[in-house]
Tab-separated table of C-alpha atoms in Angstrom:
chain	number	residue	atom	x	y	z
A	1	UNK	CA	51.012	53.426	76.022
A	2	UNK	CA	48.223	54.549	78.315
A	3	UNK	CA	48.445	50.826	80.227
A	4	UNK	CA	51.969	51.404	80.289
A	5	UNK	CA	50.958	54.447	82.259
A	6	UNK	CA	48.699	52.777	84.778
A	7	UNK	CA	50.815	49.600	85.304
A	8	UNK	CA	53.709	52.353	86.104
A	9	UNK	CA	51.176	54.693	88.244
A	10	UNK	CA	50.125	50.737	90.160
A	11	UNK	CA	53.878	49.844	91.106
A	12	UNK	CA	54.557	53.470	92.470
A	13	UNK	CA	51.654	53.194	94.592
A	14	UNK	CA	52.228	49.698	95.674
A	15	UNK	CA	55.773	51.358	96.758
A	16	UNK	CA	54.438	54.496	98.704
A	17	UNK	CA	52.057	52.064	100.515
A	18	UNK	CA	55.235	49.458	101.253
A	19	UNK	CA	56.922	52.272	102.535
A	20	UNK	CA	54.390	54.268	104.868
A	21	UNK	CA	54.838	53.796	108.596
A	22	UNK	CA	52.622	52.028	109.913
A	23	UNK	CA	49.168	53.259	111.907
A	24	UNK	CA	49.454	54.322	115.068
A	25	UNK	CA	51.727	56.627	115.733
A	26	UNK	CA	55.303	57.191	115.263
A	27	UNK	CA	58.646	55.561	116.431
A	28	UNK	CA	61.989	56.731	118.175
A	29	UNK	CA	64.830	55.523	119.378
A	30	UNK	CA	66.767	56.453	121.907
A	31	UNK	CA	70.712	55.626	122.938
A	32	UNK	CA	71.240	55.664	126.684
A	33	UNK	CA	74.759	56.133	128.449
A	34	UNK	CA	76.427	55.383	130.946
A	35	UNK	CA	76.592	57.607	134.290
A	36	UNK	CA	77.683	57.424	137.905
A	37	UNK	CA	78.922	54.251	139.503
A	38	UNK	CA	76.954	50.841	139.906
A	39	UNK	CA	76.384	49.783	143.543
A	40	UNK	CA	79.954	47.638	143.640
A	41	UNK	CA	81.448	50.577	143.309
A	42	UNK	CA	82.835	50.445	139.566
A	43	UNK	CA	82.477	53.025	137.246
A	44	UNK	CA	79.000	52.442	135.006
A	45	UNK	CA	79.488	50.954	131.441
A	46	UNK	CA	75.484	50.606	131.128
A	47	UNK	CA	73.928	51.217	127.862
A	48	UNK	CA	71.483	50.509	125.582
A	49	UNK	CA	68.235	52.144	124.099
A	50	UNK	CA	65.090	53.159	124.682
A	51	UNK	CA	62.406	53.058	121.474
A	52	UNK	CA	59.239	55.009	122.322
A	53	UNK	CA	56.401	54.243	120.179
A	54	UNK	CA	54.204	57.280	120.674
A	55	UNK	CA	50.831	57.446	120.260
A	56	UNK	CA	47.662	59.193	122.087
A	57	UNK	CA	46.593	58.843	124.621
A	58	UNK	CA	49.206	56.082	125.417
A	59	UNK	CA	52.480	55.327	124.269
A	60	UNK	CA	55.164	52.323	125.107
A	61	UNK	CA	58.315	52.824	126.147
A	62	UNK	CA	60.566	49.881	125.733
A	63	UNK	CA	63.990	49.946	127.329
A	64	UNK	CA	67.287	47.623	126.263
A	65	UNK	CA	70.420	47.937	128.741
A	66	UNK	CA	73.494	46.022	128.914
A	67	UNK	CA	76.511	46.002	131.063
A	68	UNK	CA	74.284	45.722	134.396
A	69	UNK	CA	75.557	43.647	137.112
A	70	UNK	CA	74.682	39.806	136.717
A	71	UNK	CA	70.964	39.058	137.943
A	72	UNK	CA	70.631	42.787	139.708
A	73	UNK	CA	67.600	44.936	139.732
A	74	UNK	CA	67.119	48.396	138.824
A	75	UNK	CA	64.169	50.571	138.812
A	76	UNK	CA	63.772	53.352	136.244
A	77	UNK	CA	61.816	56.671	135.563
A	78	UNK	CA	61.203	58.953	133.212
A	79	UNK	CA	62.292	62.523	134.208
A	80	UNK	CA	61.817	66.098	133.186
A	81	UNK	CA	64.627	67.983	132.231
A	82	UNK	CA	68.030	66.681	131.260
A	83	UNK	CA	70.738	63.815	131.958
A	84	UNK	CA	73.097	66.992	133.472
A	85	UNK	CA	70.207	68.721	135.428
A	86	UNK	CA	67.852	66.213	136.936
A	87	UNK	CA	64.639	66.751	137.487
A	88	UNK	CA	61.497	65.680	139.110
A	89	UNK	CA	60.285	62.034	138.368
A	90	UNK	CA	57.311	61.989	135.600
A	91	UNK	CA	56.542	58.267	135.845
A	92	UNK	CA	57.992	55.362	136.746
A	93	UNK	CA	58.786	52.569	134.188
A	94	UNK	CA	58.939	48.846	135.308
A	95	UNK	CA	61.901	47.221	136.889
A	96	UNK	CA	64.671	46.036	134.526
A	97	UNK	CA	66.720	42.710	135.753
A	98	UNK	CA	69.638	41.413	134.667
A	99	UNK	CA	70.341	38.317	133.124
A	100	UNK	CA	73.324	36.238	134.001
A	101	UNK	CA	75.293	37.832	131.452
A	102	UNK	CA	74.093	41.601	132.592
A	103	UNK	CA	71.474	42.450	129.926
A	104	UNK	CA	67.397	43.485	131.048
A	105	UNK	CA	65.046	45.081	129.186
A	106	UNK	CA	61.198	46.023	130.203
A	107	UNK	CA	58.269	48.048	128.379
A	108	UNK	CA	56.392	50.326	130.367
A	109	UNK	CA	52.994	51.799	129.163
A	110	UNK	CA	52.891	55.449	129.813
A	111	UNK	CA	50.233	58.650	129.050
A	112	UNK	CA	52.285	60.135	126.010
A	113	UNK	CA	51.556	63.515	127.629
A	114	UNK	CA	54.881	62.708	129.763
A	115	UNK	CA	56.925	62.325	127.081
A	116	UNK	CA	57.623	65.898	126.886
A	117	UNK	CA	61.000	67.057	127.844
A	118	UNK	CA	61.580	64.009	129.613
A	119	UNK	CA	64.528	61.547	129.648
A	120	UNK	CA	65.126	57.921	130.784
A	121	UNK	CA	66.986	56.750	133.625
A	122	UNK	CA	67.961	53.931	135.386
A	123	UNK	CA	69.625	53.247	139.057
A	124	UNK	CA	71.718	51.047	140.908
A	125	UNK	CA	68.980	49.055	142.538
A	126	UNK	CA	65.711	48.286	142.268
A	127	UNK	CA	62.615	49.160	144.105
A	128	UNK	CA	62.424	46.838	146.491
A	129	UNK	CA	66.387	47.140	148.121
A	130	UNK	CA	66.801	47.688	151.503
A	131	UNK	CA	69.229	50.695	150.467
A	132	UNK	CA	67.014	52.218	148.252
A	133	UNK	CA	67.475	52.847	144.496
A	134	UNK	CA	70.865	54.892	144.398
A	135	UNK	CA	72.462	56.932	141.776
A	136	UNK	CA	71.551	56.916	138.106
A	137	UNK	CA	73.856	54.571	136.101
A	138	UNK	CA	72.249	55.398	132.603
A	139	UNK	CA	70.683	57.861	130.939
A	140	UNK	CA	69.384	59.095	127.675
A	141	UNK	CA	67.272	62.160	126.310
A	142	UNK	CA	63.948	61.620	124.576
A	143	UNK	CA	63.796	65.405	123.140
């Protein structure tokens, strides 16, 4: 009976262990909208996610969109505050571009200090356009 015991007491603790997240820090995902207009004019339909995997001092955001404009551009930033009242610019996060079939994605490394009552957002166009990086056409909430 008593190896019963231990061979029982093994398998739960070979569970727990299967189960643990893993070292370094924890995991969330984020969904991100759409907002605003694209630079043609139409009415967004970006979305996606963003998955932070936090962690100190650093922590990676990753970013998934879909629904861009084929082979575009579009720089993106974390802010403070929220999608409805826009704040300053925390950090910038690397440029996203399109595929052919409109979906980007791009992990930025950022101090997880910015994190904080921040949210993600992406505009029309990226850095480098000659009309600058327009409106936000997506935009999710981290906290």
């Amino acid at each position: 009976m008593k190896q019963i015991g231990l061979l029982m007491l093994g398998i739960l603790a070979g569970l727990f262990m299967a189960c643990a997240p893993a070292a370094g820090g924890a995991s969330k995902t984020v969904a991100i909208s759409p907002i605003g207009s694209l630079s043609s004019g139409a009415t967004s339909q970006v979305a996606g996610t963003a998955t932070i995997s936090a962690d100190s001092p650093k922590s990676k955001v990753t970013v998934s969109l879909r629904g861009l404009e084929p082979n575009s551009k579009h720089a993106g930033h974390l802010h403070v505050g929220t999608c409805s009242a826009v704040g300053p610019v925390a950090v910038g996060l690397n440029v996203i571009t399109a595929d052919a079939n409109g979906n980007g994605s791009s992990t930025t490394e950022v101090d997880t200090a910015k994190l904080a009552g921040a949210y993600v957002a992406y505009h029309q166009r990226g850095p480098d356009d000659a009309n600058g990086i327009g409106s936000f056409i997506a935009c999710g909430e981290i906290n």
